[in-house]
């Protein structure tokens, strides 16, 4: 039973509104027949039964509607935590982040507080949306990172593309692989910035470089590990390389880069 029909019941139902006895009395009087007590009693029971059914339908609607609107919360404490949603999408929450989902009603919408890496299952008929503060992200199937930053909210696209807008705004920016944008607090639209090489490294545990400059990779490693790195000779900083490294050990990454490129990398 849909909400329209239930609404009609709620609006028009009144206790005792089924005046069956009066109706039967008029019908039998017109036919010249005496009233039938047993018939009146039977229809009276039907009237009570009908009222009970209507009340049960209303109660069932309220229970179902409440369950459909329930939110399920997922939290990450001191470490990143991955959640698989009912549509097959995965959300890796950054430490301290929280995601809220209406699994029964809207499984492809997430309210996010904090940072997260999304791997969205492709479904053209049901776009996946994320709300985070004033930021809105809409995708069909892709991988992207939503983060808090000093200015507001940011989005990095790892794969596919997303539409990044401010709340209640239609216009925004379409981000593709390798693109990055920031929505500053109070702004009406995000602004494009230089992309990051591995924005999801904290979630995937992997640095992946494809013909990247050594200086750009070292800048990323400095920010990730909160260290200062220098390379010698300095001219070697523009060398390019490709490779994949686990985030588990900075020393192992440095050793691999030094061996492959014939350079010396110092950390402070």
CSV table of N, CA and C in Angstrom, one decimal, residues 94 112 173 237:
chain,number,residue,atom,x,y,z
A,94,UNK,N,39.0,7.7,7.2
A,94,UNK,CA,40.2,8.1,7.8
A,94,UNK,C,40.0,8.1,9.3
A,112,UNK,N,29.0,12.4,5.3
A,112,UNK,CA,30.4,12.1,5.8
A,112,UNK,C,30.9,13.3,6.7
A,173,UNK,N,32.2,21.8,-10.6
A,173,UNK,CA,33.3,21.4,-11.4
A,173,UNK,C,33.3,19.8,-11.6
A,237,UNK,N,67.0,15.6,-9.3
A,237,UNK,CA,65.6,15.8,-8.8
A,237,UNK,C,64.6,15.8,-10.0
